[in-house]
C-alpha positions as semicolon CSV with decimal commas, in nm:
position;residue;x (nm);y (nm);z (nm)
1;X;1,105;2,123;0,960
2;X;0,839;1,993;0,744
3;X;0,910;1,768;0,469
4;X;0,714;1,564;0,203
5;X;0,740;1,163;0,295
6;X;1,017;1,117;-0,001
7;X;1,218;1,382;0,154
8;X;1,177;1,176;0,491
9;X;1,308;0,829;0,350
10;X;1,601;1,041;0,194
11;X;1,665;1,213;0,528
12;X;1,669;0,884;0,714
13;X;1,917;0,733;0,464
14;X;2,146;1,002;0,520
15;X;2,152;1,097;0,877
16;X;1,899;1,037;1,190
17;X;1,701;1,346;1,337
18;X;1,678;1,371;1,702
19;X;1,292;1,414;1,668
20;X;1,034;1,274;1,430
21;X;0,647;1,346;1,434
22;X;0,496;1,113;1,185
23;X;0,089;1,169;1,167
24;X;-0,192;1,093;0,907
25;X;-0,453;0,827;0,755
26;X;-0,150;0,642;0,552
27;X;-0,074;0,361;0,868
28;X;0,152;0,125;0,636
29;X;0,396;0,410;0,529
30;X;0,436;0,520;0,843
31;X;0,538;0,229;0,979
32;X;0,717;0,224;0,656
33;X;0,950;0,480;0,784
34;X;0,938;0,389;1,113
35;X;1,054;0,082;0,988
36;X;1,379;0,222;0,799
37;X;1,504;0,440;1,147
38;X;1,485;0,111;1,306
39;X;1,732;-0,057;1,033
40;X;1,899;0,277;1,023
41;X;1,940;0,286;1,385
42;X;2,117;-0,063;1,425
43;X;2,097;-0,336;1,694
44;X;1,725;-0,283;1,922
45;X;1,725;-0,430;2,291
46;X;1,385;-0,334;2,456
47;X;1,392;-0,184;2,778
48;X;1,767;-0,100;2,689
49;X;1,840;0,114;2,377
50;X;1,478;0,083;2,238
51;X;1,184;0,157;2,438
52;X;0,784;0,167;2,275
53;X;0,546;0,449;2,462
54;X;0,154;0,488;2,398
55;X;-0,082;0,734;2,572
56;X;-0,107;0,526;2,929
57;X;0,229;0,550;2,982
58;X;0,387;0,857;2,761
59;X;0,424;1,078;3,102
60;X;0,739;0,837;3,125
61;X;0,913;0,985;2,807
62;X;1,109;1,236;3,038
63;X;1,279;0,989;3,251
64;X;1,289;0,708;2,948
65;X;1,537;1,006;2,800
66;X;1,738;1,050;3,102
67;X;1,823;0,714;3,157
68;X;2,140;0,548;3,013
69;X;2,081;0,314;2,688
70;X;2,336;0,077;2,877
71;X;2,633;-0,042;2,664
72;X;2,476;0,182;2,331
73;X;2,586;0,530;2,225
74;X;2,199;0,620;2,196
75;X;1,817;0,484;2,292
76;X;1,515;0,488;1,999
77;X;1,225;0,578;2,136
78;X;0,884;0,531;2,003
79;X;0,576;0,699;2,087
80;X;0,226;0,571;1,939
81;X;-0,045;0,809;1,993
82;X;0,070;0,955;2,309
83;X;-0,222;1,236;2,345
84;X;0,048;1,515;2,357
85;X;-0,049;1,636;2,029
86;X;-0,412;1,712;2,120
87;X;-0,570;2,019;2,181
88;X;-0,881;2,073;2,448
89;X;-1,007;2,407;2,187
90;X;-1,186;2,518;2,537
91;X;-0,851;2,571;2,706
92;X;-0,515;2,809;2,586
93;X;-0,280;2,614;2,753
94;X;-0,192;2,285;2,695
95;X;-0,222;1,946;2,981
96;X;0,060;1,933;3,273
97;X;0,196;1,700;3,058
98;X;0,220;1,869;2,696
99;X;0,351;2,169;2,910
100;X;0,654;1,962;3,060
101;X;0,759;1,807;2,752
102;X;0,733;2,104;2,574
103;X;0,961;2,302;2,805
104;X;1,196;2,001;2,799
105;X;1,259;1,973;2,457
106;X;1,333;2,363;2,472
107;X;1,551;2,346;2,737
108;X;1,734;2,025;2,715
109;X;1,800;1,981;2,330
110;X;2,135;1,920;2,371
111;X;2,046;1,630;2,610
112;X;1,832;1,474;2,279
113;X;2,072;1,532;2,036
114;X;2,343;1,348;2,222
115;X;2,142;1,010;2,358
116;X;1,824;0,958;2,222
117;X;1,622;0,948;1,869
118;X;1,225;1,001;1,957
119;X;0,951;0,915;1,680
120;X;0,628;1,013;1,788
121;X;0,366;0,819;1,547
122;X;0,046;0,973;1,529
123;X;-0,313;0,945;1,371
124;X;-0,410;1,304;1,382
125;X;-0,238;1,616;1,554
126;X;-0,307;1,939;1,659
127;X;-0,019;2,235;1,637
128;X;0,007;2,257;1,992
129;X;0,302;2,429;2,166
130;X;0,537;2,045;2,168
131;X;0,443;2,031;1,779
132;X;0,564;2,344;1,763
133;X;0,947;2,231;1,937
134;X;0,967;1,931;1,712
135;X;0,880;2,106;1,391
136;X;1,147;2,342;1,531
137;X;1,410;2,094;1,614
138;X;1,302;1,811;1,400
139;X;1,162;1,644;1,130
140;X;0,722;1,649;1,093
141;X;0,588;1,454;0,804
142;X;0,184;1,439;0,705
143;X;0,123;1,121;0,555
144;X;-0,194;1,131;0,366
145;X;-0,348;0,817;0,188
146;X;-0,188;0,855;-0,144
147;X;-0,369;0,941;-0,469
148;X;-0,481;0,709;-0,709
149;X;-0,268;0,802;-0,980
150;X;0,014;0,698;-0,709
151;X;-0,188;0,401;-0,581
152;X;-0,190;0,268;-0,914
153;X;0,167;0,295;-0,969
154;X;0,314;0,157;-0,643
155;X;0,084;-0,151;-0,730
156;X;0,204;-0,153;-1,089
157;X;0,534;-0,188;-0,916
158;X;0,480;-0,494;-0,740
159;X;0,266;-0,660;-0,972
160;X;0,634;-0,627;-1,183
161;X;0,831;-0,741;-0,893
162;X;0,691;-1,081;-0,913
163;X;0,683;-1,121;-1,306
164;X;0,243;-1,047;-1,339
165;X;0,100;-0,838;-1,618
166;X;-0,179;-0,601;-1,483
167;X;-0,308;-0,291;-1,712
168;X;-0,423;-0,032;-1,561
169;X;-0,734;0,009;-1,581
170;X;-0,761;-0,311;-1,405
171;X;-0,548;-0,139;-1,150
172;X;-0,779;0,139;-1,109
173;X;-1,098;-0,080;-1,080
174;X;-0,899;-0,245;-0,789
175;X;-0,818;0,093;-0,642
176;X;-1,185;0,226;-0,698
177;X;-1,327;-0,095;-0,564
178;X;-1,138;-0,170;-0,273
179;X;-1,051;0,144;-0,136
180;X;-0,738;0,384;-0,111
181;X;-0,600;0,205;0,186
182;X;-0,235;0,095;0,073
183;X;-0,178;-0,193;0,309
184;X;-0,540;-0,312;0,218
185;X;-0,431;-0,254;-0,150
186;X;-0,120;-0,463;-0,118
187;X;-0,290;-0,724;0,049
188;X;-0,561;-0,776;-0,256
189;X;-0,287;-0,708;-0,534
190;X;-0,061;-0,988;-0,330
191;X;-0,350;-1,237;-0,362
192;X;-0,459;-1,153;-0,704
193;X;-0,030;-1,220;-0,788
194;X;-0,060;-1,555;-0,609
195;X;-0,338;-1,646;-0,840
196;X;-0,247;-1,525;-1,169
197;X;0,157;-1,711;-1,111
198;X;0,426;-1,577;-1,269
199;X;0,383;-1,443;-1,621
200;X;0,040;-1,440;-1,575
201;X;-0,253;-1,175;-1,610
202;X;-0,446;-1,025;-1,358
203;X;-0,826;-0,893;-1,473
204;X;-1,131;-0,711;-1,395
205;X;-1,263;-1,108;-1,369
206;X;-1,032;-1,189;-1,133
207;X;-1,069;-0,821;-0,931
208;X;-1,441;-0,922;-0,923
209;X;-1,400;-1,301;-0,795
210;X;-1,127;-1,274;-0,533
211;X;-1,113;-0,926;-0,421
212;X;-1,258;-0,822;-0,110
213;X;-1,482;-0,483;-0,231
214;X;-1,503;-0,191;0,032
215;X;-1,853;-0,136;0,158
216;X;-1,886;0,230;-0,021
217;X;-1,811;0,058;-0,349
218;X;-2,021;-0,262;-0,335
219;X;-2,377;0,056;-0,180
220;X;-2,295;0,173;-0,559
221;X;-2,359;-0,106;-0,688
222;X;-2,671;-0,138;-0,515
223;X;-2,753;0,212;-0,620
224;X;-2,708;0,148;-0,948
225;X;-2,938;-0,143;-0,968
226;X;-3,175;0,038;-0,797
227;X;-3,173;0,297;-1,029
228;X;-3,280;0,074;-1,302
229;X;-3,518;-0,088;-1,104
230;X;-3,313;-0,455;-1,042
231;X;-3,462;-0,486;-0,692
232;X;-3,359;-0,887;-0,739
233;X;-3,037;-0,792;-0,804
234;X;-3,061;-0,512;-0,552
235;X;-3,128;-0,715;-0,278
236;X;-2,832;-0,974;-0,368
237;X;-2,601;-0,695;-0,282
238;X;-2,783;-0,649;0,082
239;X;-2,777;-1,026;0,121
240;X;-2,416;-1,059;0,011
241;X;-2,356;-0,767;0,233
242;X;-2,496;-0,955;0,528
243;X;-2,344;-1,280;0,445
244;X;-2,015;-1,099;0,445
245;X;-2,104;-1,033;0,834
246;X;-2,141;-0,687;0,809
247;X;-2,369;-0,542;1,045
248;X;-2,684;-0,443;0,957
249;X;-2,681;-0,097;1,160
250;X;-2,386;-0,040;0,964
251;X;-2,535;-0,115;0,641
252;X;-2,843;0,156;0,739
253;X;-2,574;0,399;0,806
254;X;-2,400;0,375;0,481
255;X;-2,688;0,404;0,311
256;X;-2,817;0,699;0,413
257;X;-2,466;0,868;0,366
258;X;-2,446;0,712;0,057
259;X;-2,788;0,902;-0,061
260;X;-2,715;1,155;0,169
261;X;-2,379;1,241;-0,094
262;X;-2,604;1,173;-0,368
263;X;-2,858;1,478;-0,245
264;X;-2,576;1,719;-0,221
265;X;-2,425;1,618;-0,531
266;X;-2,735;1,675;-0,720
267;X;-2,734;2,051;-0,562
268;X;-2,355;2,122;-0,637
269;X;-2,480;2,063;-1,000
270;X;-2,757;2,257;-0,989
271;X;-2,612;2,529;-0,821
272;X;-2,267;2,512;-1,011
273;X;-2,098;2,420;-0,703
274;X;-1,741;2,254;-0,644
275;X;-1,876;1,863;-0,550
276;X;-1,483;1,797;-0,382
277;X;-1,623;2,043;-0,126
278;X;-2,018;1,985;-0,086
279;X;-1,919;1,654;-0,042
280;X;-1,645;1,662;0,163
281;X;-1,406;1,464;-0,004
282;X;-1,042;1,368;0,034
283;X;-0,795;1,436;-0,247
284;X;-0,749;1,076;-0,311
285;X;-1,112;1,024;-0,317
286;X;-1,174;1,292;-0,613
287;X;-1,251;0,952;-0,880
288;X;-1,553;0,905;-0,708
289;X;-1,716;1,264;-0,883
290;X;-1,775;1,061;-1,171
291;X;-1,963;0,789;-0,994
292;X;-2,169;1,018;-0,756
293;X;-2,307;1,247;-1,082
294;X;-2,405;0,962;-1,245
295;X;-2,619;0,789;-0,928
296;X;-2,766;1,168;-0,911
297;X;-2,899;1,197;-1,244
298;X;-3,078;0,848;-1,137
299;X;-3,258;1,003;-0,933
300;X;-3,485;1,325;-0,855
301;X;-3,486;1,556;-0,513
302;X;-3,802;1,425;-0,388
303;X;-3,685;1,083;-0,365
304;X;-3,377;1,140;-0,252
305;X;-3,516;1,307;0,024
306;X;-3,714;1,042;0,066
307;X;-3,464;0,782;0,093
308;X;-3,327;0,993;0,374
309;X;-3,662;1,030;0,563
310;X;-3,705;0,630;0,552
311;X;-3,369;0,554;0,665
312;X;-3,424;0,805;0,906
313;X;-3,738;0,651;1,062
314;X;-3,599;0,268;1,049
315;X;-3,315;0,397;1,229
316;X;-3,553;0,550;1,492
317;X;-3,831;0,255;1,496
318;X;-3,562;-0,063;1,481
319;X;-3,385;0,143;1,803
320;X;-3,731;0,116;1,943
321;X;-3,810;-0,243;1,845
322;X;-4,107;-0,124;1,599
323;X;-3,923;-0,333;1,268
324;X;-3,598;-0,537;1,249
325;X;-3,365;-0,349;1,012
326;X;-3,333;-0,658;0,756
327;X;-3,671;-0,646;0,732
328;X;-3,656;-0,214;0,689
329;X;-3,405;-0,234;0,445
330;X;-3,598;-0,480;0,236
331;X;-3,911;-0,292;0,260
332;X;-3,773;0,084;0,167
333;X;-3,577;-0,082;-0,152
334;X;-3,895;-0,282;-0,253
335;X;-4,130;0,013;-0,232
336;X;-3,895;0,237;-0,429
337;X;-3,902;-0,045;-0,712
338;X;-4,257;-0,128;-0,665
């Protein structure tokens, strides 16, 4: 059975499933959840009525089952991306090990329902044949990163919790800013409460001053004052960049995706094209349309092309020790503004 992650919190609160598949991008409500079957599931004694599985040691799920939870009416078992949902596309069947625990979930439900609760926890999955048995005898919930319209309100929430007034638009500049992670989220709004004390106000100041920005949103502003020719300001943004630690391969490679977006963005337009799709975007990322038609009016075709060709090359030539990538950088903003 699939069901939406408010239908999973409701189906924990009322009665445990033998078998849970929990997979997608949104880590904190998955643990979340994970969380509530523990609370829900009572008193936890590792190696006893509560065992924790990854993918070196899944292959001893079977016999983890089988054993008596000593003393306790049933055992939790948790399984943190075990490799059982992944599927070689080269090959129909599954590995020796998918195959077992496949055909012992078919064959020995009755066994699960009566000693054990399994939650498999899971980045990505593919609907192999044991995906198939637990969204046949159990509960499968996608957790996706949430929307911002839901980002915004779960923050709104807390901000509320501890008595601080936040609008929302400042909410949205946070979300925009910093990403659509939601433990990364909490942990900025969480700071930004600390700061602002109880009955106070958090603002777009206060976003901009304590707020740790996600890479994507701080290459914007570069962009932007690229655009306009702020090359001074242009290259505070790289420096900040690189004070923050963040390595300067990585900064090349975000770049060029950056005006790599900004290319195809400019042809959706042209050619009347859904941008969600040319660009590959998430749901929760569809906010950033705006931002990415705007950066591609900056700019024309040629030089966006060009852009791509010089990142291309420093990548090439710094690999090769022709240039040092600081000193790349520098050079292909400073010629562009020159």
């Amino acid at each position: 059975m699939n069901l939406t992650y408010d239908s999973l919190i409701k189906n924990i609160n009322e009665r445990l499933s033998p078998l849970y598949l929990l997979y997608g991008e949104e880590q904190y409500l998955i643990e979340t959840a994970v969380n509530k079957i523990k609370k829900k599931f009572g008193e936890l004694l590792l190696g006893i009525n509560y065992i924790v599985l990854d993918e070196t040691n899944a292959d001893n799920i079977i016999s983890d089952i089988e054993v008596p939870a000593f003393g306790y009416e049933k055992k939790l078992i948790i399984v943190k991306n075990s490799g059982l949902f992944k599927k070689d596309g080269r090959k129909k069947a599954g590995t020796p090990l998918q195959e077992k625990v496949t055909e012992y979930i078919k064959n020995n439900l009755d066994i699960i329902k009566e000693s054990v609760i399994i939650v498999f926890m899971e980045n990505e999955v593919d609907k192999n044949s044991v995906f198939e048995q637990i969204e046949k005898n159990g509960i499968i919930c996608n957790i996706e990163e949430l929307k911002q319209l839901q980002l915004v309100k779960k923050l709104k929430q807390i901000c509320m919790l501890y008595k601080v007034n936040c609008d929302e638009t400042t909410l949205n500049y946070l979300v925009e800013n910093c990403g659509t992670n939601l433990q990364n989220l909490i942990n900025e709004i969480r700071k930004l409460i600390e700061y602002a004390g109880e009955n106070g106000k958090i603002t777009i100041e206060d976003v901009n001053s304590l707020a740790i920005k996600q890479m994507e949103s701080v290459i914007f502003e570069l962009t932007d004052n690229l655009a306009i020719r702020k090359i001074d300001k242009a290259l505070d943004v790289l420096d900040n960049l690189i004070y923050q630690k963040e390595p300067l391969q990585k900064i090349l490679i975000t770049l060029y995706n950056h005006f790599k977006k900004i290319y195809l963005c400019s042809i959706a337009v042209d050619l009347n094209k859904d941008i969600v799709n040319s660009l590959s975007l998430r749901p929760n990322q569809t906010f950033l349309i705006t931002k990415y038609k705007k950066q591609a009016s900056y700019f024309k075709k040629e030089e966006l092309k060009k852009f791509l060709k010089a990142f291309i090359d420093l990548d090439y030539n710094s690999k090769n020790g022709k240039i040092d990538i600081d000193v790349g950088l520098r050079s292909i903003l400073c010629n562009y503004c020159g």
